[in-house]
Coordinates of C-alpha atoms and ligand atoms in Angstrom, one line a residue:
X18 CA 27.7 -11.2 10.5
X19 CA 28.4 -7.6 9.4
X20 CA 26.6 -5.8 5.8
X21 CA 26.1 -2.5 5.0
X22 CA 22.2 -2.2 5.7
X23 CA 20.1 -4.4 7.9
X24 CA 16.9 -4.4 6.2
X25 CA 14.3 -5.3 8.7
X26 CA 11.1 -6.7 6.5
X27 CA 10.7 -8.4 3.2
X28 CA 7.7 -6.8 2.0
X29 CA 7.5 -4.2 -1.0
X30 CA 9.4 -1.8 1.1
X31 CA 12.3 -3.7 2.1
X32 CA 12.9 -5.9 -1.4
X33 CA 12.9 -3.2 -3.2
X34 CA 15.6 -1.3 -1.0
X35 CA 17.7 -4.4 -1.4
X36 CA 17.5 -4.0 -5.0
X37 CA 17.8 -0.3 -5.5
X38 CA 21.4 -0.9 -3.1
X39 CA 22.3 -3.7 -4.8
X40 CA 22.1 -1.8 -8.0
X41 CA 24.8 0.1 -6.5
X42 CA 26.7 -2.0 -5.0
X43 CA 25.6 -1.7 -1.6
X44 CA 24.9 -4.9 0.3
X45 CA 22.0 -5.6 2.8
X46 CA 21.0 -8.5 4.6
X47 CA 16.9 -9.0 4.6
X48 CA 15.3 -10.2 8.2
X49 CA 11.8 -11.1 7.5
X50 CA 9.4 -12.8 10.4
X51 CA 7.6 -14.6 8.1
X52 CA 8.6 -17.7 6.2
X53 CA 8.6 -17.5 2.1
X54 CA 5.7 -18.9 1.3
X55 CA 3.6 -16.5 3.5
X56 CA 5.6 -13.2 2.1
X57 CA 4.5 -14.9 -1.8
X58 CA 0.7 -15.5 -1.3
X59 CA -0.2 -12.2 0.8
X60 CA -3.3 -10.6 -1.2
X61 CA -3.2 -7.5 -0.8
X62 CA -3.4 -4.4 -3.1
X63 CA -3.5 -3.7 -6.6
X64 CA -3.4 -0.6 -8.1
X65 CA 0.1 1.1 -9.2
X66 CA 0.7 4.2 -9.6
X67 CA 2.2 5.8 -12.7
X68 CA 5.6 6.5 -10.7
X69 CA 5.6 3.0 -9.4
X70 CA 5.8 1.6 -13.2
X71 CA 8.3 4.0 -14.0
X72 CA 10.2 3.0 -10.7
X73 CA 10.1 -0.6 -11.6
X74 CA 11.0 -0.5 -15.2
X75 CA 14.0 1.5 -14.9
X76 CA 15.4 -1.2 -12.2
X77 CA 14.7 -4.2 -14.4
X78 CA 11.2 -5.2 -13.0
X79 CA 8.9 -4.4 -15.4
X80 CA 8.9 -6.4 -17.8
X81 CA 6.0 -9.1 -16.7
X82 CA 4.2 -5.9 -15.3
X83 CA 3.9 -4.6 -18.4
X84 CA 3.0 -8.3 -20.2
X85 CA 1.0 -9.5 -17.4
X86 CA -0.4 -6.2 -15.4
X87 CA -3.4 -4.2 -17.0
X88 CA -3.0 -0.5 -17.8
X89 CA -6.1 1.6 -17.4
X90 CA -6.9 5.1 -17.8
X91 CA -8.8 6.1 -15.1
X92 CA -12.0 4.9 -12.6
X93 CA -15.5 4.9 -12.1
X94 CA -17.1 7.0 -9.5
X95 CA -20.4 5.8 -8.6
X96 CA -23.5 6.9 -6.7
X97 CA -27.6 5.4 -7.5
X98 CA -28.4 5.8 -10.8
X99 CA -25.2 7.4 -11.7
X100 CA -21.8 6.0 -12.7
X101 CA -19.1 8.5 -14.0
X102 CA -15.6 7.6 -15.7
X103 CA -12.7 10.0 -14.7
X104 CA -10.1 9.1 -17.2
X105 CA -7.1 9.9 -16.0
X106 CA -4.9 10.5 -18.7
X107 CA -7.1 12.8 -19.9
X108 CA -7.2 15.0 -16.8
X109 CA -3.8 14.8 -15.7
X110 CA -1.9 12.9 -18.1
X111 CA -1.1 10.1 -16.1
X112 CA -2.4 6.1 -15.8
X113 CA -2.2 3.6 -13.3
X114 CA -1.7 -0.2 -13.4
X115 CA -3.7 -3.1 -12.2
X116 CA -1.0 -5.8 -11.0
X117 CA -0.9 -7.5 -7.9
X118 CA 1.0 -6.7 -4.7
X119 CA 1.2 -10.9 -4.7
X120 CA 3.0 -10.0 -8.5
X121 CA 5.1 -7.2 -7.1
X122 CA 6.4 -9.2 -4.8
X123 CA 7.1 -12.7 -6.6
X124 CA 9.3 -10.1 -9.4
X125 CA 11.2 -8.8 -6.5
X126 CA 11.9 -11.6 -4.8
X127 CA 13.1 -13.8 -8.0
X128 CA 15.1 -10.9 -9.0
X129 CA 16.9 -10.3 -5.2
X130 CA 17.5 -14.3 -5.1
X131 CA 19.3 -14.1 -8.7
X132 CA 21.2 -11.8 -7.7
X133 CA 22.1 -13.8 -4.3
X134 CA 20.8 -11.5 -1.8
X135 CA 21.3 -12.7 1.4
X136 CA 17.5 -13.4 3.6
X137 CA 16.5 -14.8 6.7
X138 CA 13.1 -15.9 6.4
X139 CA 10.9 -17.3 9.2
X140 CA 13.1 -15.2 12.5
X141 CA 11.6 -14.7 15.7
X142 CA 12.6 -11.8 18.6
X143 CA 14.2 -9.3 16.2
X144 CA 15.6 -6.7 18.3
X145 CA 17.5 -3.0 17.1
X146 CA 20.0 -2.1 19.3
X147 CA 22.6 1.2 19.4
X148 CA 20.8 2.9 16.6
X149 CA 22.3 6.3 18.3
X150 CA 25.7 5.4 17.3
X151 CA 27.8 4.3 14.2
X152 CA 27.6 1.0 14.8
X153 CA 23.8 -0.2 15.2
X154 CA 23.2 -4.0 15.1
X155 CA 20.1 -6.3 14.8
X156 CA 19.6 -9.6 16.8
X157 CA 16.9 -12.3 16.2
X158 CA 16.4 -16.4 16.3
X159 CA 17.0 -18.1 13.0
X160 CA 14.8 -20.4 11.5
X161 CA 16.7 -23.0 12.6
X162 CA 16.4 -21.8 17.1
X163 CA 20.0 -20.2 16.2
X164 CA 21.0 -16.7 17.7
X165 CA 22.0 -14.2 15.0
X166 CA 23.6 -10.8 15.2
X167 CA 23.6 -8.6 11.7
X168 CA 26.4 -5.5 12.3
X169 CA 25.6 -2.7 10.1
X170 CA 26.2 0.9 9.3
X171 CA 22.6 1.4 8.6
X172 CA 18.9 -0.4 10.4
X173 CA 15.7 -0.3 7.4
X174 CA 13.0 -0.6 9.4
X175 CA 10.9 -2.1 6.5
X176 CA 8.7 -4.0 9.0
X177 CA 5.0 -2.8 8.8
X178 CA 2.9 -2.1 11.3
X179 CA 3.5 -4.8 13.5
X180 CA 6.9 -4.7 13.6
X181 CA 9.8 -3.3 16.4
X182 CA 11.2 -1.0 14.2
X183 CA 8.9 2.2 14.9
X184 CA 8.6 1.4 18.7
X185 CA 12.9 1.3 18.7
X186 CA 12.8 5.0 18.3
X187 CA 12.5 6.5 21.6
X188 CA 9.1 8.3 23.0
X189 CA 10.8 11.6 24.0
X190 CA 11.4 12.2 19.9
X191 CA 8.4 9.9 18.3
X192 CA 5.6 11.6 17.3
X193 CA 2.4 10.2 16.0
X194 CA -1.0 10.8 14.4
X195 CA -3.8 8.8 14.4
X196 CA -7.3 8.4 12.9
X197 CA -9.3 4.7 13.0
X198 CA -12.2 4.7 11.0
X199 CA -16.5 3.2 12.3
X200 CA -15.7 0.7 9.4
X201 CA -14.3 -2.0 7.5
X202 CA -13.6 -3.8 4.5
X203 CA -14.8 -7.0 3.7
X204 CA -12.6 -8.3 0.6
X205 CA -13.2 -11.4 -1.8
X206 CA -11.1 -12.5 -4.5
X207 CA -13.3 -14.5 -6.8
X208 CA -12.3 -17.1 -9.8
X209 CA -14.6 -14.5 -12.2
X210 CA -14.3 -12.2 -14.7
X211 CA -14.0 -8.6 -14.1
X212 CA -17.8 -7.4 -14.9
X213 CA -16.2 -4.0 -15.5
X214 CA -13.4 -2.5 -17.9
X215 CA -12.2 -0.3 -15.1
X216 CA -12.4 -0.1 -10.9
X217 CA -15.8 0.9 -9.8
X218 CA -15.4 3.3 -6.4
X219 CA -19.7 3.1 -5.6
X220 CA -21.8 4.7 -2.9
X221 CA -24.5 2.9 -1.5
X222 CA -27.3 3.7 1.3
X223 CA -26.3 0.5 2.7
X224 CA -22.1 1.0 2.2
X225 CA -19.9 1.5 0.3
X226 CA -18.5 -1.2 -2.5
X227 CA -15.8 -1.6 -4.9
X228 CA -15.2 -3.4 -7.7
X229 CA -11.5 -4.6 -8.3
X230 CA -9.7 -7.2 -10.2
X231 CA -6.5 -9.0 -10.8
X232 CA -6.2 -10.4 -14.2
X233 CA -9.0 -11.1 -17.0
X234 CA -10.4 -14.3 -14.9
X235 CA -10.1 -13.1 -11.3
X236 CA -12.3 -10.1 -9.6
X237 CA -11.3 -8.9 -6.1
X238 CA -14.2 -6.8 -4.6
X239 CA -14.8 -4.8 -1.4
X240 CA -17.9 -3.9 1.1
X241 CA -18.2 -1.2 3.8
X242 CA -19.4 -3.4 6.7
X243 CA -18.9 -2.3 10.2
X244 CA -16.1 -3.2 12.9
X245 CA -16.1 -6.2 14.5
X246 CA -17.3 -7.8 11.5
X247 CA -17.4 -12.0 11.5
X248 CA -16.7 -13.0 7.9
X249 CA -18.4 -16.3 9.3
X250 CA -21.5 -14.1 9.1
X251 CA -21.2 -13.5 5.6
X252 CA -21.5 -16.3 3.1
X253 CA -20.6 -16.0 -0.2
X254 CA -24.4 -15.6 -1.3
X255 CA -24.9 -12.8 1.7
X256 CA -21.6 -11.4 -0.1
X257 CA -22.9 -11.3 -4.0
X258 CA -25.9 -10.1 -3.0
X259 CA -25.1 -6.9 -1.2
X260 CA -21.9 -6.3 -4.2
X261 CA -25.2 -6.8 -6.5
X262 CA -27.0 -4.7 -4.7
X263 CA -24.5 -1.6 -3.7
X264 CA -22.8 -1.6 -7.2
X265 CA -25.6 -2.1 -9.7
X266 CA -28.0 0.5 -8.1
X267 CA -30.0 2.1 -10.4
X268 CA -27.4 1.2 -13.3
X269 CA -29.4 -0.2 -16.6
X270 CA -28.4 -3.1 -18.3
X271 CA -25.5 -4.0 -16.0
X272 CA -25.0 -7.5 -14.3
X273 CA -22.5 -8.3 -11.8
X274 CA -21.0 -11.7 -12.9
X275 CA -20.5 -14.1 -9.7
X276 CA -17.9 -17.1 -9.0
X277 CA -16.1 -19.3 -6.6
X278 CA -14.8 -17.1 -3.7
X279 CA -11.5 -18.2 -3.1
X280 CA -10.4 -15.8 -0.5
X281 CA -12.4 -13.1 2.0
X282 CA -10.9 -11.3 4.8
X283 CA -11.7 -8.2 6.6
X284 CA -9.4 -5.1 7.3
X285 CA -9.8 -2.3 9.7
X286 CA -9.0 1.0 8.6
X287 CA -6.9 3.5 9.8
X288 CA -4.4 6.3 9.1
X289 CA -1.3 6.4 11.3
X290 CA 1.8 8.7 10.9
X291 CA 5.1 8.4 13.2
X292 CA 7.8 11.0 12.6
X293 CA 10.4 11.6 12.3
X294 CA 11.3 9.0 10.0
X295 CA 14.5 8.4 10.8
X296 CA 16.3 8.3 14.0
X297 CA 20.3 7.9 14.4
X298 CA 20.8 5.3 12.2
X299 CA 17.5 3.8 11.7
X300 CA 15.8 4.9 9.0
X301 CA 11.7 3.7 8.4
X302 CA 10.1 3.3 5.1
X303 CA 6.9 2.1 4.1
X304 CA 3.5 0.7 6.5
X305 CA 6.6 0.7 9.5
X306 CA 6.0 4.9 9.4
X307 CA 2.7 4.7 8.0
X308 CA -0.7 3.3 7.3
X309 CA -3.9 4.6 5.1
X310 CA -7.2 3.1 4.4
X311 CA -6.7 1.4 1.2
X312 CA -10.0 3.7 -0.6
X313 CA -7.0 5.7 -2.3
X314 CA -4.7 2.8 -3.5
X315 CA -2.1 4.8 -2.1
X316 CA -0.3 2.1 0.9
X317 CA 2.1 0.1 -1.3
X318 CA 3.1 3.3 -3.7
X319 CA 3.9 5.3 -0.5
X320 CA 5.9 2.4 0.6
X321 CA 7.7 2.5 -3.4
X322 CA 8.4 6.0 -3.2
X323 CA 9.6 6.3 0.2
X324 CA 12.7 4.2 -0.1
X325 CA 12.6 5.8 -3.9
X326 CA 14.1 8.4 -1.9
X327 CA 15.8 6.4 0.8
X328 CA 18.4 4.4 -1.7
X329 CA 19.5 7.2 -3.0
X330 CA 20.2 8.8 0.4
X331 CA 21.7 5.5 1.7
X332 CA 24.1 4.9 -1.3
X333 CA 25.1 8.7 -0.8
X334 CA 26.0 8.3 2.9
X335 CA 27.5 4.7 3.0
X336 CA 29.8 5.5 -0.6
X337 CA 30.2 9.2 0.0
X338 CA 30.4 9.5 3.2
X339 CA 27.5 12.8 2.3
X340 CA 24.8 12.7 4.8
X341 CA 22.9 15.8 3.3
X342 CA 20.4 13.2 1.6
X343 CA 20.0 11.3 4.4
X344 CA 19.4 14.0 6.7
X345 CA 16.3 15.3 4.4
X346 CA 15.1 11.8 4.1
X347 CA 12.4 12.1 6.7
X348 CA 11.1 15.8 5.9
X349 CA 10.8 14.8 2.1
X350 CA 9.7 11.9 2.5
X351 CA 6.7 12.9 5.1
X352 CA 5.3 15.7 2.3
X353 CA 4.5 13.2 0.3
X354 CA 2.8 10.4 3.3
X355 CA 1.3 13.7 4.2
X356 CA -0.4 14.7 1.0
X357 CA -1.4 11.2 0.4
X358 CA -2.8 10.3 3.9
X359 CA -5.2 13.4 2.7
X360 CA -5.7 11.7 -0.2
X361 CA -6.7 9.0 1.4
X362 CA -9.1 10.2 4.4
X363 CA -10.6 12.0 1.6
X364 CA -11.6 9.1 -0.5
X365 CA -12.7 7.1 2.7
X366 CA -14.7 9.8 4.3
X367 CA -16.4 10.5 0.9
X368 CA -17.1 7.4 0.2
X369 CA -18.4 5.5 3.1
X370 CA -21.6 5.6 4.9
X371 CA -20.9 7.5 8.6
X372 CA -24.3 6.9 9.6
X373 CA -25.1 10.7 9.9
X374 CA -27.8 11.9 7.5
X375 CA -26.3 15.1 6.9
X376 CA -22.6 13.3 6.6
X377 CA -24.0 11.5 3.6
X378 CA -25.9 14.9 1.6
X379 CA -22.6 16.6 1.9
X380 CA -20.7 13.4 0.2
X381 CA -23.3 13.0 -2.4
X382 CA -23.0 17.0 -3.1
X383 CA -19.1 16.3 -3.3
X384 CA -19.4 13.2 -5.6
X385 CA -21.7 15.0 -8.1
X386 CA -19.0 18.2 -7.7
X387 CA -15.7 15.6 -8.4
X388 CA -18.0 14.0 -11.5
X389 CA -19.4 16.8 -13.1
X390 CA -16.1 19.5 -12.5
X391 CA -13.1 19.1 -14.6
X392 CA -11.5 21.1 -11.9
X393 CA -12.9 18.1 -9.1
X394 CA -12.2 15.3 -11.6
X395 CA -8.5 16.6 -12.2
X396 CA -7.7 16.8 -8.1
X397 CA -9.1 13.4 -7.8
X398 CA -6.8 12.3 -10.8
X399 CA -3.8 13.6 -10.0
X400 CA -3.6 12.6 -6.5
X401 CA -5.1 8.5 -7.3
X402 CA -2.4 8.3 -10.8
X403 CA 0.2 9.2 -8.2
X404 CA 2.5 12.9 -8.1
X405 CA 6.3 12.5 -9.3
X406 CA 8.3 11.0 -6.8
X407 CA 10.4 13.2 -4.5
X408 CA 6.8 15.6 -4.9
Ligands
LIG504 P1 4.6 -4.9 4.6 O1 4.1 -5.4 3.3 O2 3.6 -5.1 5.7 O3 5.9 -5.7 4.9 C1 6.5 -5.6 6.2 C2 7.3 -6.9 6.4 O4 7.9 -6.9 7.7 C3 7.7 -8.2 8.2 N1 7.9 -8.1 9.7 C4 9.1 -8.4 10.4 N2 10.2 -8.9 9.9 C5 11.2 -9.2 10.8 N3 11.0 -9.1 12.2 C6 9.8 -8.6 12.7 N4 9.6 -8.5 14.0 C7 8.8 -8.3 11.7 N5 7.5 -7.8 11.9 C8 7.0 -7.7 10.6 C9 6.3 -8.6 7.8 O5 6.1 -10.0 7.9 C10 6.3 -8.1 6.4 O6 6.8 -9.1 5.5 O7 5.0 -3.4 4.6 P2 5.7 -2.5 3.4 O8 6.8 -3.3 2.8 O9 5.9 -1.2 4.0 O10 4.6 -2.5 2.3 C11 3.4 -1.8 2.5 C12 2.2 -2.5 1.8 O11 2.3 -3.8 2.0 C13 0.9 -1.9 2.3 O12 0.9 -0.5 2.4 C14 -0.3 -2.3 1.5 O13 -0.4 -3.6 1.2 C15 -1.6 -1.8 2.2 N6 -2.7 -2.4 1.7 C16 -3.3 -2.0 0.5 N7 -2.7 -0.9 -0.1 C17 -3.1 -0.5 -1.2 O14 -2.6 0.4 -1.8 N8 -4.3 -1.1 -1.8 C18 -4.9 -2.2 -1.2 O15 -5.8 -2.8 -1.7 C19 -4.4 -2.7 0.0 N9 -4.9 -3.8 0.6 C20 -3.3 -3.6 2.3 C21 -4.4 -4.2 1.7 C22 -2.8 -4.0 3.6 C23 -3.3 -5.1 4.2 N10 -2.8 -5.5 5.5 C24 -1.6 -4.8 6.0 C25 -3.4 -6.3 6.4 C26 -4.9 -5.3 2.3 C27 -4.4 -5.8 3.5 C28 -5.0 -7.0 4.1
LIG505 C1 -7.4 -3.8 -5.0 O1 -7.4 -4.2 -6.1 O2 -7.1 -4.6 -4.0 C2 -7.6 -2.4 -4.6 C3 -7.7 -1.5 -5.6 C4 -7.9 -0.2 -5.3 C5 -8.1 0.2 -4.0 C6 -8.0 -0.7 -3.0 C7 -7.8 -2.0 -3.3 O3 -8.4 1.5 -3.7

């Protein structure tokens, strides 16, 4: 089988670089290791960024975003005794959304299979091969035990962090960076309402928690709890109790509503960077080149504005034979994973508990700066509402 691009990955990354080619006219073929099913009920995050929207609607995929998703101006910054709104629009102008990942994902892929995009759902042993010449190719093993071959001009290695696309570049150009965090996140998305208007990012002596949501009756919410955590340890009362506990410290006449848990999971946290982002032909975009902690809400809108810059630079190459786009894909694109890999340490280290005594007076001194300063609040703002793209 030969397309133009051989997207490899059908998360937000690689369904929405089918649809920004397809928009066009360039055609891909989609690889994705997962079946459907899977790829439709991932939970995962939940927070877009101003750009994001604006990315979305101008391809034809906001319109149940902006029925269905929740706009809000800004967050609440929280330590004992103290909770602080930074609003947003305000301080920089600029808002962010509350839709799902889950939501995200369901628009793209209804709008990819209207348009008859081609997929392979549920593959095994995808391989790159001859990304160093004109003429690289993918292989895997269909769903149905068949060998495939996809012939392409172009490999979008869309795949995450588990997948073969960032290991396919070779060691003597690769490069990467590296920071894994004493801590994780427990998650639970609860059949509750939201017991806040807005997200709640609180310190606690015990942790750090967060308060989330999805829609008017579903809350997701997060605990610092430490590696190797069991979620068999923690049932749901253990859970309620320390969200109780870390986000209504010293807070009058606040109550955190509970409900049935329907889902809890923990997550390690790391930041990761490989450069350059694109080798030959293979180009990366999204978690494949990169991962943050989620604290900033930044994973799935660097993944968005990444191959924001990407379709443009593959529709260049493939229809005007111009490379000049391409070539300053990975540069331009890194600025930005750069700035918000910052962004995103910064929230985590600030944030969660280290353990260190004097770790945790300099956070609380930087908390009470980024609440009280309009000069703090506006950093915070513009770098969580999101910079332009191509910034
Ligand atoms: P994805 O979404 O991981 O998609 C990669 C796709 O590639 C597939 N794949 C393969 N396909 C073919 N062959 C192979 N060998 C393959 N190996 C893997 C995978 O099955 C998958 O479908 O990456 P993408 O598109 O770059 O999108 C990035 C975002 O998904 C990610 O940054 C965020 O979800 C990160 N993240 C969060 N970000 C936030 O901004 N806020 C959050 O609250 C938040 N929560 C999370 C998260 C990531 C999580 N992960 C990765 C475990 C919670 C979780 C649990
Ligand atoms: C989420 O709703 O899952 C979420 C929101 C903000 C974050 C992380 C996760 O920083």
């Amino acid at each position: 089988m030969r397309t133009e691009v051989a997207v490899i990955g059908a998360g937000p990354a690689g369904l929405l670089l089918s649809h920004l080619l397809a928009e066009q006219g360039v055609e891909s073929v989609v690889i994705e290791t997962r079946t459907q099913e899977y790829v439709l009920s991932r939970i995962r995050a939940g927070i877009l960024e101003h750009s994001t929207v604006d990315l979305l609607d101008s391809v034809g995929l906001g319109e149940r975003l902006r029925r269905e998703g929740q706009e809000h101006r800004g967050i609440h910054l929280q330590t004992p005794g103290e909770r602080h709104h930074l609003d947003f629009v305000d301080l920089c102008g600029r808002s962010v959304w509350v839709y799902g990942q889950t939501e995200v994902t369901r628009d793209l892929v209804d709008a990819r299979e209207a348009a008859g995009q081609q997929f392979f759902y549920g593959v095994t042993e995808t391989a790159l091969h001859d990304i160093e010449t004109d003429s690289p190719y993918v292989t895997f093993v269909d769903a149905d035990g068949t060998e495939q071959r996809v012939d392409a001009a172009v490999i979008a290695g869309c795949d995450g962090s588990f997948g073969p696309s960032r290991a396919a570049i070779p060691d003597s150009v690769r490069r990467t960076w590296e920071r894994v965090y004493p801590y994780s996140w427990l998650g639970i998305l609860a059949d509750v309402a939201p017991s806040t208007d807005e997200l709640i990012y609180a310190w606690h002596p015990d942790g750090f928690a967060m308060h989330s949501m999805r829609s008017d009756t579903v809350s997701r919410l997060y605990l610092q709890v430490p590696n190797g955590t069991d979620v068999a340890d923690w049932s749901d009362d253990r859970v309620w109790a320390a969200l109780s506990t870390r986000l209504g410290a010293g807070i009058d006449d606040w109550t955190l509503r509970s409900g049935p848990i329907t889902e809890k999971s923990v997550l390690p946290m790391r930041s990761y960077v490989q450069t350059p982002m694109r080798h030959g032909r293979l180009f990366l975009a999204g978690d494949a080149a990169h991962i943050v902690p989620p604290t900033g809400a930044k994973g799935l809108n660097l993944a968005v504005a990444d191959v924001a810059l990407l379709a443009p630079a593959l529709i260049s190459l493939l229809r005007k034979n111009d490379d000049t786009l391409a070539d300053a894909y990975s540069d331009s694109a890194l600025r930005r994973v750069w700035r918000c890999t910052h962004f995103s340490w910064w929230m985590t280290t600030m944030l969660h508990r280290s353990g260190d005594p004097f770790d945790a007076q300099l956070q609380l001194s930087q908390l009470r700066w980024v609440a009280s300063s309009t000069a703090g609040a506006t950093g915070l703002a513009e770098n969580y509402a999101g910079l332009p793209i191509g910034l």
